[in-house]
Amino acid sequence: MKDELAGALAAEEAAIWAYGLIGVHLPNQGEQNRARAAEDAHRVLRDDLVEQVAALKASTSPTPAGYELPFPVEDRAGALKLAIHIEDGVAQAWRVVLPVTEGTARTDALAAMTASAVRATRWRRIAAVTPLALAFPGRPEA
């Protein structure tokens, strides 16, 4: 379970970093607010995961100072594409936590996965990307 939680932690940290970049490329105040709210949500999950990993007496890799982007982000379109990519990745990270947890921990993991899938869907709507939702959120694309 500690490896799966460490993976979710890494995804949450990457999301926090990405939203800092995403926000500066969104000219619309409403979109900036949505990005800030997403970053805040990822910070809460990250903090909870840090506590869970510490309780398991597990260690994680140090957070990198920066991340390699999967593609250039130079404008609003790139920022929206990155937001979708990040949220899909976070959902994937939480999906692997589900089978190794039970009870409240599983409920929390499912809520985190679902929240990321909903955010990805909202970003797709804003970016006019179809389909709006993935058939199986959190499942890697084939």
mmCIF file of C-alpha atoms in Angstrom:
data_model
loop_
_atom_site.group_PDB
_atom_site.id
_atom_site.type_symbol
_atom_site.label_atom_id
_atom_site.label_comp_id
_atom_site.label_asym_id
_atom_site.label_seq_id
_atom_site.Cartn_x
_atom_site.Cartn_y
_atom_site.Cartn_z
ATOM 1 C CA MET A 1 0.000 0.000 0.000
ATOM 2 C CA LYS A 2 2.851 2.393 0.687
ATOM 3 C CA ASP A 3 4.015 2.284 -2.953
ATOM 4 C CA GLU A 4 0.532 3.119 -4.200
ATOM 5 C CA LEU A 5 0.201 5.982 -1.711
ATOM 6 C CA ALA A 6 3.654 7.233 -2.700
ATOM 7 C CA GLY A 7 2.507 7.229 -6.335
ATOM 8 C CA ALA A 8 -0.586 9.244 -5.441
ATOM 9 C CA LEU A 9 1.598 11.635 -3.451
ATOM 10 C CA ALA A 10 3.929 12.133 -6.412
ATOM 11 C CA ALA A 11 0.925 12.803 -8.676
ATOM 12 C CA GLU A 12 -0.520 15.336 -6.227
ATOM 13 C CA GLU A 13 2.826 17.143 -5.984
ATOM 14 C CA ALA A 14 3.129 17.237 -9.779
ATOM 15 C CA ALA A 15 -0.405 18.663 -9.996
ATOM 16 C CA ILE A 16 0.438 21.428 -7.529
ATOM 17 C CA TRP A 17 3.499 22.363 -9.579
ATOM 18 C CA ALA A 18 1.570 22.210 -12.863
ATOM 19 C CA TYR A 19 -1.246 24.438 -11.657
ATOM 20 C CA GLY A 20 1.273 27.161 -10.887
ATOM 21 C CA LEU A 21 2.205 27.118 -14.567
ATOM 22 C CA ILE A 22 -1.342 26.632 -15.807
ATOM 23 C CA GLY A 23 -2.652 29.668 -13.933
ATOM 24 C CA VAL A 24 -0.240 32.126 -15.538
ATOM 25 C CA HIS A 25 -1.447 31.144 -19.015
ATOM 26 C CA LEU A 26 -5.160 31.567 -18.315
ATOM 27 C CA PRO A 27 -6.294 35.103 -19.195
ATOM 28 C CA ASN A 28 -9.824 34.676 -17.843
ATOM 29 C CA GLN A 29 -10.290 35.407 -14.113
ATOM 30 C CA GLY A 30 -12.855 32.625 -13.777
ATOM 31 C CA GLU A 31 -10.442 30.088 -15.246
ATOM 32 C CA GLN A 32 -7.657 31.375 -12.999
ATOM 33 C CA ASN A 33 -9.943 30.914 -9.991
ATOM 34 C CA ARG A 34 -10.764 27.366 -11.117
ATOM 35 C CA ALA A 35 -7.036 26.598 -11.431
ATOM 36 C CA ARG A 36 -6.363 28.078 -7.973
ATOM 37 C CA ALA A 37 -9.167 25.989 -6.460
ATOM 38 C CA ALA A 38 -7.790 22.850 -8.115
ATOM 39 C CA GLU A 39 -4.321 23.595 -6.794
ATOM 40 C CA ASP A 40 -5.747 24.093 -3.304
ATOM 41 C CA ALA A 41 -7.606 20.772 -3.510
ATOM 42 C CA HIS A 42 -4.403 19.009 -4.543
ATOM 43 C CA ARG A 43 -2.529 20.657 -1.651
ATOM 44 C CA VAL A 44 -5.055 19.284 0.859
ATOM 45 C CA LEU A 45 -4.726 15.786 -0.598
ATOM 46 C CA ARG A 46 -0.941 16.078 -0.674
ATOM 47 C CA ASP A 47 -0.840 17.071 2.995
ATOM 48 C CA ASP A 48 -3.108 14.151 3.933
ATOM 49 C CA LEU A 49 -0.918 11.754 1.958
ATOM 50 C CA VAL A 50 2.242 13.008 3.649
ATOM 51 C CA GLU A 51 0.657 12.114 6.999
ATOM 52 C CA GLN A 52 -0.496 8.689 5.763
ATOM 53 C CA VAL A 53 2.907 7.817 4.347
ATOM 54 C CA ALA A 54 4.593 8.961 7.564
ATOM 55 C CA ALA A 55 2.177 6.832 9.612
ATOM 56 C CA LEU A 56 3.252 3.815 7.563
ATOM 57 C CA LYS A 57 6.865 4.700 8.395
ATOM 58 C CA ALA A 58 7.563 4.792 4.673
ATOM 59 C CA SER A 59 9.774 7.214 2.859
ATOM 60 C CA THR A 60 9.150 8.891 -0.450
ATOM 61 C CA SER A 61 11.396 10.342 -3.065
ATOM 62 C CA PRO A 62 12.183 13.999 -2.549
ATOM 63 C CA THR A 63 9.980 16.366 -4.494
ATOM 64 C CA PRO A 64 11.832 17.651 -7.543
ATOM 65 C CA ALA A 65 12.351 21.388 -7.887
ATOM 66 C CA GLY A 66 10.576 21.190 -11.243
ATOM 67 C CA TYR A 67 8.964 18.696 -13.548
ATOM 68 C CA GLU A 68 9.473 17.885 -17.196
ATOM 69 C CA LEU A 69 6.386 18.921 -19.094
ATOM 70 C CA PRO A 70 4.824 16.389 -21.469
ATOM 71 C CA PHE A 71 4.479 19.169 -24.096
ATOM 72 C CA PRO A 72 5.145 22.914 -24.326
ATOM 73 C CA VAL A 73 2.761 25.210 -22.472
ATOM 74 C CA GLU A 74 2.903 28.675 -23.984
ATOM 75 C CA ASP A 75 -0.710 29.817 -24.110
ATOM 76 C CA ARG A 76 -4.253 29.181 -22.895
ATOM 77 C CA ALA A 77 -4.725 26.135 -25.144
ATOM 78 C CA GLY A 78 -1.545 24.543 -23.795
ATOM 79 C CA ALA A 79 -2.542 25.345 -20.218
ATOM 80 C CA LEU A 80 -5.948 23.731 -20.659
ATOM 81 C CA LYS A 81 -4.354 20.691 -22.287
ATOM 82 C CA LEU A 82 -1.954 20.401 -19.329
ATOM 83 C CA ALA A 83 -4.796 20.719 -16.807
ATOM 84 C CA ILE A 84 -6.623 17.839 -18.507
ATOM 85 C CA HIS A 85 -3.432 15.768 -18.683
ATOM 86 C CA ILE A 86 -2.606 16.387 -15.012
ATOM 87 C CA GLU A 87 -6.087 15.575 -13.737
ATOM 88 C CA ASP A 88 -6.227 12.383 -15.804
ATOM 89 C CA GLY A 89 -2.831 11.408 -14.369
ATOM 90 C CA VAL A 90 -3.904 12.098 -10.803
ATOM 91 C CA ALA A 91 -7.030 9.988 -11.344
ATOM 92 C CA GLN A 92 -4.803 7.162 -12.607
ATOM 93 C CA ALA A 93 -2.584 7.455 -9.531
ATOM 94 C CA TRP A 94 -5.571 7.242 -7.192
ATOM 95 C CA ARG A 95 -7.118 4.349 -9.122
ATOM 96 C CA VAL A 96 -4.252 2.040 -8.150
ATOM 97 C CA VAL A 97 -4.798 2.933 -4.484
ATOM 98 C CA LEU A 98 -8.347 1.516 -4.539
ATOM 99 C CA PRO A 99 -7.518 -2.228 -4.564
ATOM 100 C CA VAL A 100 -5.007 -1.947 -1.711
ATOM 101 C CA THR A 101 -7.283 -0.040 0.658
ATOM 102 C CA GLU A 102 -10.539 -0.673 2.448
ATOM 103 C CA GLY A 103 -13.096 1.195 4.495
ATOM 104 C CA THR A 104 -12.536 4.910 4.926
ATOM 105 C CA ALA A 105 -9.198 4.831 3.112
ATOM 106 C CA ARG A 106 -10.848 3.342 0.025
ATOM 107 C CA THR A 107 -13.697 5.856 0.231
ATOM 108 C CA ASP A 108 -11.154 8.696 0.408
ATOM 109 C CA ALA A 109 -9.184 7.291 -2.546
ATOM 110 C CA LEU A 110 -12.366 6.951 -4.604
ATOM 111 C CA ALA A 111 -13.351 10.526 -3.732
ATOM 112 C CA ALA A 112 -9.914 11.806 -4.797
ATOM 113 C CA MET A 113 -10.055 9.854 -8.073
ATOM 114 C CA THR A 114 -13.575 11.074 -8.771
ATOM 115 C CA ALA A 115 -12.693 14.699 -7.982
ATOM 116 C CA SER A 116 -9.817 14.575 -10.466
ATOM 117 C CA ALA A 117 -12.040 13.008 -13.116
ATOM 118 C CA VAL A 118 -14.642 15.745 -12.584
ATOM 119 C CA ARG A 119 -11.980 18.470 -12.813
ATOM 120 C CA ALA A 120 -10.643 16.911 -16.029
ATOM 121 C CA THR A 121 -14.163 16.889 -17.458
ATOM 122 C CA ARG A 122 -14.657 20.545 -16.560
ATOM 123 C CA TRP A 123 -11.336 21.476 -18.185
ATOM 124 C CA ARG A 124 -12.363 19.499 -21.304
ATOM 125 C CA ARG A 125 -15.622 21.455 -21.437
ATOM 126 C CA ILE A 126 -13.770 24.773 -21.149
ATOM 127 C CA ALA A 127 -11.268 23.690 -23.822
ATOM 128 C CA ALA A 128 -14.079 22.339 -26.048
ATOM 129 C CA VAL A 129 -12.426 18.911 -26.125
ATOM 130 C CA THR A 130 -14.522 15.846 -26.819
ATOM 131 C CA PRO A 131 -15.374 13.457 -25.481
ATOM 132 C CA LEU A 132 -15.941 15.451 -22.322
ATOM 133 C CA ALA A 133 -15.580 12.486 -19.993
ATOM 134 C CA LEU A 134 -13.609 9.283 -20.081
ATOM 135 C CA ALA A 135 -15.586 6.042 -20.015
ATOM 136 C CA PHE A 136 -13.388 4.687 -17.230
ATOM 137 C CA PRO A 137 -11.765 7.583 -15.320
ATOM 138 C CA GLY A 138 -8.388 6.707 -13.934
ATOM 139 C CA ARG A 139 -7.784 3.869 -16.359
ATOM 140 C CA PRO A 140 -4.758 4.489 -18.576
ATOM 141 C CA GLU A 141 -5.674 4.971 -22.212
ATOM 142 C CA ALA A 142 -4.917 2.002 -24.427
#
